[in-house]
Short mmCIF file of C-alpha atoms in Angstrom, two decimals:
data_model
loop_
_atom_site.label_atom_id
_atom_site.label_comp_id
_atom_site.label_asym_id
_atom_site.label_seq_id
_atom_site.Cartn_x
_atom_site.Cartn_y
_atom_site.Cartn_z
CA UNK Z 1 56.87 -36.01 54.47
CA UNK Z 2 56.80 -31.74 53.71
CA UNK Z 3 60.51 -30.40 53.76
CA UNK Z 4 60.14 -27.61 56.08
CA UNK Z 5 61.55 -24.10 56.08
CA UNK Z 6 61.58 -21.05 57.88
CA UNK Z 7 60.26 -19.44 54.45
CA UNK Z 8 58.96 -20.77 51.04
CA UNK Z 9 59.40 -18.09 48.20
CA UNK Z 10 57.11 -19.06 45.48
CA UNK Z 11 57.93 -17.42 42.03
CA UNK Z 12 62.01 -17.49 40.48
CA UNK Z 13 62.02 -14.32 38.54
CA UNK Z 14 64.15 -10.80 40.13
CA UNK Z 15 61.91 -10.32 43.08
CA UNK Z 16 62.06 -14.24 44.35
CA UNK Z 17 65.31 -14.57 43.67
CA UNK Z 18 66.67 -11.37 45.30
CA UNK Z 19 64.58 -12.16 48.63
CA UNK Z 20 66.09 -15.37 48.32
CA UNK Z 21 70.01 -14.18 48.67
CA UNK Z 22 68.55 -11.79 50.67
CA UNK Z 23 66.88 -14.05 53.23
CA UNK Z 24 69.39 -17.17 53.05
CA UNK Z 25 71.64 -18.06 55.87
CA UNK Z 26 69.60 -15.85 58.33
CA UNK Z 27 66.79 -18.56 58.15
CA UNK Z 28 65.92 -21.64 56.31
CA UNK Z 29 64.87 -20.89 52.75
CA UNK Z 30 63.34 -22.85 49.72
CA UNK Z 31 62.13 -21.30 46.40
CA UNK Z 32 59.76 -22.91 43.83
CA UNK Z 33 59.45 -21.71 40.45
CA UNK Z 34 57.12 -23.18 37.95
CA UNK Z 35 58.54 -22.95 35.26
CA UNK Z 36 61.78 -25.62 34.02
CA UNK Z 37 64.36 -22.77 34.32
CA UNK Z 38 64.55 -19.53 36.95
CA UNK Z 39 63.58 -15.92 35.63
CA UNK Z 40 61.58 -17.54 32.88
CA UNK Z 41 59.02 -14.63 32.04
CA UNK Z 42 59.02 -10.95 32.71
CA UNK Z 43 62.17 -11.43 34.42
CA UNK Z 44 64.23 -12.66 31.19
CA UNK Z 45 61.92 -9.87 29.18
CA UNK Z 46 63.30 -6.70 30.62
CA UNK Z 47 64.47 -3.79 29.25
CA UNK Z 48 67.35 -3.69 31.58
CA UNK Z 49 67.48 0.13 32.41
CA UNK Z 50 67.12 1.42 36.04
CA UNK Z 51 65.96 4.93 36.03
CA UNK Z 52 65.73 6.88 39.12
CA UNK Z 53 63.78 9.28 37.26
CA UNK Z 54 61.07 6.38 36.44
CA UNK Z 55 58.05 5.77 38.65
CA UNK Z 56 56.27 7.56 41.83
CA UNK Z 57 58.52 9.19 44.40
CA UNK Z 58 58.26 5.61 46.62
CA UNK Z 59 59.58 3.69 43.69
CA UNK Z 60 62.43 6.31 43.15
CA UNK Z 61 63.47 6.07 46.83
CA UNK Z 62 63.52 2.12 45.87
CA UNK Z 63 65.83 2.46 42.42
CA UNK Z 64 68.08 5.13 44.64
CA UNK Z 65 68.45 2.42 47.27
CA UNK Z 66 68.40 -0.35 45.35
CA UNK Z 67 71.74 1.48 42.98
CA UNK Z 68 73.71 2.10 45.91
CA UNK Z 69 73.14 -1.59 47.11
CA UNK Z 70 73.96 -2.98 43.59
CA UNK Z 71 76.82 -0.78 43.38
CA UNK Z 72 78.43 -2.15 46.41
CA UNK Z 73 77.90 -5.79 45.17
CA UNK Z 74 79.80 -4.77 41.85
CA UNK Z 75 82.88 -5.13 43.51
CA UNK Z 76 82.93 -8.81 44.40
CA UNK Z 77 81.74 -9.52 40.90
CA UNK Z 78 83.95 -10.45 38.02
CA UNK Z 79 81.23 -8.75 35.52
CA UNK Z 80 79.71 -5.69 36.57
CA UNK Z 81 76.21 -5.39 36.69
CA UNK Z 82 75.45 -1.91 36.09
CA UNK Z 83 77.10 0.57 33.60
CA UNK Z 84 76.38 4.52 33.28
CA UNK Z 85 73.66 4.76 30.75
CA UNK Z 86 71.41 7.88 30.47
CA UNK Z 87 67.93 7.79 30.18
CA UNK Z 88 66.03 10.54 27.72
CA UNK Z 89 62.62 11.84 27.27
CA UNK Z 90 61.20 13.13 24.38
CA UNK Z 91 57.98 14.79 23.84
CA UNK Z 92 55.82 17.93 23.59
CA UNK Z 93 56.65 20.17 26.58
CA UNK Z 94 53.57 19.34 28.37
CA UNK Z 95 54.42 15.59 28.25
CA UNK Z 96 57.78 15.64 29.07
CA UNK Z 97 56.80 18.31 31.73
CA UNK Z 98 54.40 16.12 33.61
CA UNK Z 99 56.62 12.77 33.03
CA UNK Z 100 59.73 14.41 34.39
CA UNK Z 101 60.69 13.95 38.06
CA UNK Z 102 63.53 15.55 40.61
CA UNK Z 103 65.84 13.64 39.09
CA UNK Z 104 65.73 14.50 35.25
CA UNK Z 105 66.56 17.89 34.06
CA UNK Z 106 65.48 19.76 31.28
CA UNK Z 107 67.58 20.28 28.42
CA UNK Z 108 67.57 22.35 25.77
CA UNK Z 109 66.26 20.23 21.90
CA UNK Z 110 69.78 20.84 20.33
CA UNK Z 111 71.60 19.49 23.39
CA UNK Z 112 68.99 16.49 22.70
CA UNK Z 113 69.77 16.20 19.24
CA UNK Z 114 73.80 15.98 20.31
CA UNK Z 115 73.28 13.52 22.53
CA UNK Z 116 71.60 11.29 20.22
CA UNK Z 117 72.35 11.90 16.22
CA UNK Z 118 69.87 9.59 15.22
CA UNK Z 119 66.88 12.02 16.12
CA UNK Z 120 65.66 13.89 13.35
CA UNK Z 121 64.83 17.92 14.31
CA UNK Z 122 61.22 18.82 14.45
CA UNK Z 123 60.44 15.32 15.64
CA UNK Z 124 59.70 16.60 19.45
CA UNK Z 125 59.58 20.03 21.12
CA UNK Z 126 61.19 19.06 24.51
CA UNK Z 127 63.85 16.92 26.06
CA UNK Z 128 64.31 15.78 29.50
CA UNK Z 129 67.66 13.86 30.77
CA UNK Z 130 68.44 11.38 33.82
CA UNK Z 131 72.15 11.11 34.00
CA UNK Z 132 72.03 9.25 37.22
CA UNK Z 133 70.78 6.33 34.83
CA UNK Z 134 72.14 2.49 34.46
CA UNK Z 135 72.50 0.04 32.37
CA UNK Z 136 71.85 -3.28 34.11
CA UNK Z 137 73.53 -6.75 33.09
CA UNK Z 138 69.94 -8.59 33.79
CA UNK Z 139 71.34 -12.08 33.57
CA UNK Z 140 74.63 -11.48 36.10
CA UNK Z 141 72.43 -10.19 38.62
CA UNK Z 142 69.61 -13.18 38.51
CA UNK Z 143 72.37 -15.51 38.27
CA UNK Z 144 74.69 -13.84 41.46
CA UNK Z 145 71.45 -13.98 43.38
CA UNK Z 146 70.99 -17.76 42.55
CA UNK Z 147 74.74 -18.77 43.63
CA UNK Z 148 74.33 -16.23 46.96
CA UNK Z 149 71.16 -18.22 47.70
CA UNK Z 150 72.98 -21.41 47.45
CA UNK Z 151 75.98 -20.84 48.81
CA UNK Z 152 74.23 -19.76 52.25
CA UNK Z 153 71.89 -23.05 52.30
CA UNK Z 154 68.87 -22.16 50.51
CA UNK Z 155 67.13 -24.98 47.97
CA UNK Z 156 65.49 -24.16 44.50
CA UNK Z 157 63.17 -26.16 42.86
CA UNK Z 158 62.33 -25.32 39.02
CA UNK Z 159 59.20 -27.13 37.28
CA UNK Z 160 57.20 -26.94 40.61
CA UNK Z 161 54.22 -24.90 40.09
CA UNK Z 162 52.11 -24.60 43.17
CA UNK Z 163 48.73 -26.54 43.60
CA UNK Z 164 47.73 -26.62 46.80
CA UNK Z 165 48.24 -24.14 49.57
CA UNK Z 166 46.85 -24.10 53.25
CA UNK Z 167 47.02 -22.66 56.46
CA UNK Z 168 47.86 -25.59 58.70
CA UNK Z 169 48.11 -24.58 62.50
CA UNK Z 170 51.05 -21.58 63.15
CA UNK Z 171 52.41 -22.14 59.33
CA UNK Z 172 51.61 -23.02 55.27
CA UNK Z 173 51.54 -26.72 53.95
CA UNK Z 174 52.15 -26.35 49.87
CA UNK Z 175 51.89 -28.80 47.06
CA UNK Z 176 54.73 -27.98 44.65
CA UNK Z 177 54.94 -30.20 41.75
CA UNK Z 178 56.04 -33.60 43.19
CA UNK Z 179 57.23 -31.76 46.38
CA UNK Z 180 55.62 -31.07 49.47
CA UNK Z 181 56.59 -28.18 51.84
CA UNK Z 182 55.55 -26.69 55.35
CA UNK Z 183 56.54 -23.03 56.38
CA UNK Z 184 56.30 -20.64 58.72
CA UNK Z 185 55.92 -17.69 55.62
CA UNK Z 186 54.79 -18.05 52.49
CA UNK Z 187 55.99 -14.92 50.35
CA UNK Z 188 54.11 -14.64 46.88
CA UNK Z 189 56.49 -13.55 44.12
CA UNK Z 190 54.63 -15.22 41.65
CA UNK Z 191 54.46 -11.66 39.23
CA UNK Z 192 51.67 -12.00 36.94
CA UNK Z 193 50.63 -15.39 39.01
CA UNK Z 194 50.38 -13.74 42.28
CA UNK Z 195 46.46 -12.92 42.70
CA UNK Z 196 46.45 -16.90 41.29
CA UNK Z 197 48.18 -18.12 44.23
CA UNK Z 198 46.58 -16.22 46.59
CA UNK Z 199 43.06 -17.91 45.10
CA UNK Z 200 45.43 -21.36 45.38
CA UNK Z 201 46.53 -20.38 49.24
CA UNK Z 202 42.46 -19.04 49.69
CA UNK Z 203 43.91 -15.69 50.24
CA UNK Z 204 41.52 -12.70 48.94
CA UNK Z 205 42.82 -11.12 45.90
CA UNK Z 206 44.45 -7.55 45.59
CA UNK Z 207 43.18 -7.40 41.79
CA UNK Z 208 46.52 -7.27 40.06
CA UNK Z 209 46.43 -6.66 37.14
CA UNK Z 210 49.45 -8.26 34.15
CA UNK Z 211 49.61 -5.52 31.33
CA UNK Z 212 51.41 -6.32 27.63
CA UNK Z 213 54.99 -5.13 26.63
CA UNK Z 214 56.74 -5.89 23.39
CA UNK Z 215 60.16 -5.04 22.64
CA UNK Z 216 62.59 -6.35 19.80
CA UNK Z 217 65.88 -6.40 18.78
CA UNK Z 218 66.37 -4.20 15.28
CA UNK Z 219 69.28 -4.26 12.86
CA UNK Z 220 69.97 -0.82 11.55
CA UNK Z 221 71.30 1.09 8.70
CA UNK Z 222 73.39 3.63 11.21
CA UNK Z 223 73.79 2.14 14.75
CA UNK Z 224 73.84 4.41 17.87
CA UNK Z 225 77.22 5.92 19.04
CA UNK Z 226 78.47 3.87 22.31
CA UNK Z 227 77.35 6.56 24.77
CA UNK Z 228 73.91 7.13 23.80
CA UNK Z 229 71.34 7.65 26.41
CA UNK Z 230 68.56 5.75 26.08
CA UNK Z 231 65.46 7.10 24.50
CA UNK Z 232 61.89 7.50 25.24
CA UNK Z 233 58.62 9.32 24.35
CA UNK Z 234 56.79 11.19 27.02
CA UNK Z 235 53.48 10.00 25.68
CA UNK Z 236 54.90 6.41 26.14
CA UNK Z 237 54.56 5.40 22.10
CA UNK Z 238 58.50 3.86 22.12
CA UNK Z 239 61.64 3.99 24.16
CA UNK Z 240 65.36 2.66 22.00
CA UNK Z 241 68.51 2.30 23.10
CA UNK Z 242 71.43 0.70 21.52
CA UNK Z 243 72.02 -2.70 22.05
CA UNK Z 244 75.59 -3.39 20.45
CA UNK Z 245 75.70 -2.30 16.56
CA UNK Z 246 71.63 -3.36 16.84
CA UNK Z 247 68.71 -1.28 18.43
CA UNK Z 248 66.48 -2.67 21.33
CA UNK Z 249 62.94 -0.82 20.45
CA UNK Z 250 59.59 -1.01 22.36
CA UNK Z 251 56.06 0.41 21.22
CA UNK Z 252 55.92 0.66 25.20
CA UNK Z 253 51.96 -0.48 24.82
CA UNK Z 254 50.11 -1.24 28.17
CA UNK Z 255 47.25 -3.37 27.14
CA UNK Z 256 45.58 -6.10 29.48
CA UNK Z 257 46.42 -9.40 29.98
CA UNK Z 258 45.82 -12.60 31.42
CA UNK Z 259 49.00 -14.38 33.00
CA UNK Z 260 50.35 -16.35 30.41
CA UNK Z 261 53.65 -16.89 28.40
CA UNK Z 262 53.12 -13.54 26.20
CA UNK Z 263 53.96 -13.74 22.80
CA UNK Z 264 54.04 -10.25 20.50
CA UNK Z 265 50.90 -9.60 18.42
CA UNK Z 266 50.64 -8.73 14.48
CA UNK Z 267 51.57 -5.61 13.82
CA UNK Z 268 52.76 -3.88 17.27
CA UNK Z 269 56.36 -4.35 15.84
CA UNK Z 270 55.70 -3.55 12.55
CA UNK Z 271 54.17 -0.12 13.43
CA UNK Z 272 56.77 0.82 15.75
CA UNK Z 273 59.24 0.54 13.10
CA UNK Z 274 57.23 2.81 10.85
CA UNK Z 275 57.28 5.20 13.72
CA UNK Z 276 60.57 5.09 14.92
CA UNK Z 277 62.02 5.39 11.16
CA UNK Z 278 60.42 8.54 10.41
CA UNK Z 279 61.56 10.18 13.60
CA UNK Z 280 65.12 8.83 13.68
CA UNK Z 281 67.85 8.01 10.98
CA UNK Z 282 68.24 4.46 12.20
CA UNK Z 283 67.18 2.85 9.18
CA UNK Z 284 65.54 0.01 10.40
CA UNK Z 285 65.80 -2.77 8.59
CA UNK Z 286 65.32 -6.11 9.97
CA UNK Z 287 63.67 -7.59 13.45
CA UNK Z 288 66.12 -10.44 14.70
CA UNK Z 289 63.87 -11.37 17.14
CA UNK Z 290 60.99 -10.14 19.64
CA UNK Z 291 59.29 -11.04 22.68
CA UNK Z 292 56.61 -10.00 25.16
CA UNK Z 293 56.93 -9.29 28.82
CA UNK Z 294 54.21 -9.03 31.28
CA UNK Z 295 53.78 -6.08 33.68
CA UNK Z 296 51.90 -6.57 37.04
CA UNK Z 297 50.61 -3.66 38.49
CA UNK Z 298 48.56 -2.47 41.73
CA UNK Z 299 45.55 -0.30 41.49
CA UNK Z 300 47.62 2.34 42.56
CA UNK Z 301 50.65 1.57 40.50
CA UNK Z 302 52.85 0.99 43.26
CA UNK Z 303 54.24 -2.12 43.84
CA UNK Z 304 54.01 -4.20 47.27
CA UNK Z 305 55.41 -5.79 49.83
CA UNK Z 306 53.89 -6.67 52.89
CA UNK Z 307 52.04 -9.53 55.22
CA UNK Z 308 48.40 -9.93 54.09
CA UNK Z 309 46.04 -8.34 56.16
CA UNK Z 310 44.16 -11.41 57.23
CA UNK Z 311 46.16 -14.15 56.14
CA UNK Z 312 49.04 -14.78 59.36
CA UNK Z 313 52.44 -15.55 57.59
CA UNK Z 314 51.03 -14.62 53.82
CA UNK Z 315 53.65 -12.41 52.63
CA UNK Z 316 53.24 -10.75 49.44
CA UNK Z 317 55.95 -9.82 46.82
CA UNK Z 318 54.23 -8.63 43.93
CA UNK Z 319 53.06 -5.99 41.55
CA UNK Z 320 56.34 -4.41 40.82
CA UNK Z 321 55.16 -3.11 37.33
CA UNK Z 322 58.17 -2.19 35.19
CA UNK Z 323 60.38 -1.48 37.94
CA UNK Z 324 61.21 -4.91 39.24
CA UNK Z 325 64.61 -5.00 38.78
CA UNK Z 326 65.06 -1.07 39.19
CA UNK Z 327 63.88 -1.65 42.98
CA UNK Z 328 64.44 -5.79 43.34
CA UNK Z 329 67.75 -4.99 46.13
CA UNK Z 330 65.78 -2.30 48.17
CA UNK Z 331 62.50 -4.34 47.94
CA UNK Z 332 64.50 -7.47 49.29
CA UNK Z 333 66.27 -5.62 51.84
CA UNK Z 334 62.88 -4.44 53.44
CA UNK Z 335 61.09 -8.06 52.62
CA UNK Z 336 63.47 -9.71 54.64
CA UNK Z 337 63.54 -7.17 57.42
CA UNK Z 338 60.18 -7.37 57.87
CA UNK Z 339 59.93 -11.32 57.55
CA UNK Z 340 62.51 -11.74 60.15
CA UNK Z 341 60.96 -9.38 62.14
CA UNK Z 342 57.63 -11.46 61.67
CA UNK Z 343 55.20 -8.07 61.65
CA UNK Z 344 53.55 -6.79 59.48
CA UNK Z 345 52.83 -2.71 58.83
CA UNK Z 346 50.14 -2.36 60.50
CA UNK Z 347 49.06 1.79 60.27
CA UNK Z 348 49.78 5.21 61.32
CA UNK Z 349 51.36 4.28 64.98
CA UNK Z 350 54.35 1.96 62.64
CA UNK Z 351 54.92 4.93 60.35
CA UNK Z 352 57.57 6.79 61.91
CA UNK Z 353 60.95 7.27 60.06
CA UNK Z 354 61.78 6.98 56.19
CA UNK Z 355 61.59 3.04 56.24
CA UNK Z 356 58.93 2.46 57.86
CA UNK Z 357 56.91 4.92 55.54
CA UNK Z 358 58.34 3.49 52.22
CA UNK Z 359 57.07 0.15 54.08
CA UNK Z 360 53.75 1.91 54.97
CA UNK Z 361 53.91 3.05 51.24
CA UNK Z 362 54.22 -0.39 49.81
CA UNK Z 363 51.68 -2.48 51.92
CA UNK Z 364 49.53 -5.24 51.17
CA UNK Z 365 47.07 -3.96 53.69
CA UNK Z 366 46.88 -0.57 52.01
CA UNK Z 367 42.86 0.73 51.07
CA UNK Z 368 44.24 1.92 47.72
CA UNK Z 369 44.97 -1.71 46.43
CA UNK Z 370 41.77 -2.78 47.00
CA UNK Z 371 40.03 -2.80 43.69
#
């Protein structure tokens, strides 16, 4: 016999996860992940930096909404999960000109070079500074979403991949490893999986797209002072920041990619350190370890959340590019109002007022995702 639920979340990284605490004990929730352990892949990958300054104006409104909401929730934790961290752009002035937003500032290069010692002069011509910036303690939040979920009656099941989905009557029927569930919603949260389940579920595709992104942790000759911003070029070559007395570096690449467990390539590391020690006194002198993260992105960049526009009770959670856990509280907060609700967005006569436009913004039904 299917276990039945209100809603079956299918994916365990930031966005299932935060839906999940989200949703729990105002409905009956389960969440499948395919993987043996939660927040297996880009969710474990992250860069853990939310930047209000990062990402198009709808995805800013989401990081401003989603640091207020986080902010609150730091006060029932024992470990916080976000601490003041800057965020810097480098570049040419045309770069960092076109890359900055409303809520980065200019700054002059020798205020720059202050902030961050390890720069060399005559490396970049411009400078750019978010101080409404955070650090984020990736692995608190995931985990205080899991216990939420729990504690207000929601069930997670790890090495379940989905095999078989179905629209059965008003709901979903879903093969899940061993397990077999019916639900009213089926929300796809599946990240670089997610046009893959919708083939599974024979919903049509939005044509998301997974893109490459390596990072690494570096030991270094001189490590950052503790209130360094973090660092990034305008051109989108590298972004640093210190990660105790080591260095967490990226060559920030955005290359295609199938969904798979990413694993860094030859040389992308190896060149970035090149790079980064002839702009910066680091002194780079040993990788302790690297990884690859995958990036799911919309045509249009944006991410969404929304019902499907033909498929009753397909809810999808997906394509939040690098800005999953930047937006993950704000994106569950208007996931779950709009699951409860049971509607989807449905055009200009549901736009009116600021959250129904960042909905309107973010929908599945949108023309622009439609590749």
């Amino acid at each position: 016999m299917a276990a039945h639920y209100d809603v079956l979340i299918v994916g365990g990284g930031i966005a299932g996860l935060s839906l999940a605490s989200a949703l729990a004990g105002r409905c009956s929730v389960a969440l499948v992940e395919a993987e043996q352990e939660l927040a297996y892949h880009t969710s474990s990958r992250s860069a853990r930096q939310l930047i209000p300054s990062y990402g198009p104006p709808v995805v800013q409104e989401l990081t401003v909404r989603t640091l207020e909401l986080l902010a609150a929730r730091d006060a029932e934790l024992p470990e916080p999960v976000l601490t003041p961290r800057s965020f810097m752009l480098i570049g040419s002035e045309a770069d960092v000109s076109a890359e900055a937003s409303g809520h980065m500032r200019s700054i002059p290069v020798d205020r720059a070079l202050e902030l961050c010692p390890a720069l060399l002069p005559g490396t970049f011509a411009a400078a750019g500074l978010d101080t409404g910036s955070f650090g984020c303690n990736a692995p608190v939040l995931l985990e205080d979403h899991r216990k939420r979920a729990l504690a207000a009656g929601a069930d997670i099941f790890t090495g379940a991949r989905v095999h078989s989905a179905q629209r059965v009557g008003t709901g979903w029927e879903v093969g899940a490893g061993a397990e077999g569930f019916s639900a009213g919603v089926l929300v796809n949260a599946a990240g670089a999986w997610a046009d893959e389940l919708a083939v599974i579920s024979g919903v049509e595709k939005l044509g998301l797209q997974p893109y490459r992104r390596t990072a690494a942790i570096a030991a270094v000759e001189h490590p950052l002072p503790g209130q360094s911003p973090m660092v990034a070029a305008a051109d989108n070559t590298f972004y640093f920041r210190r990660e105790g007395n080591d260095v967490l570096i990226s060559p920030s690449e955005t290359v295609p990619s199938g969904p798979e467990d990413a694993r860094p390539r030859p040389g992308d590391v190896e060149r970035l350190v090149e790079l980064l020690n002839s702009m910066t006194s680091l002194g780079i002198r040993e990788i302790r370890r690297a990884w690859t993260g995958l990036r799911t992105e919309a045509a249009d960049g944006v991410p969404v959340a929304g019902f499907d526009a033909e498929a009753a009770g397909f809810y999808w959670l997906a394509g939040q590019g690098g800005y999953g856990f930047q937006t993950s509280a704000a994106m569950a907060e208007l996931a779950a109002a709009q699951i409860l609700a049971g509607q989807p967005v449905r055009g200009e006569a549901d736009t009116a007022g600021p959250a129904s436009r960042t909905a309107q913004a973010l929908a599945a039904t949108r023309w622009s995702i439609r590749r």
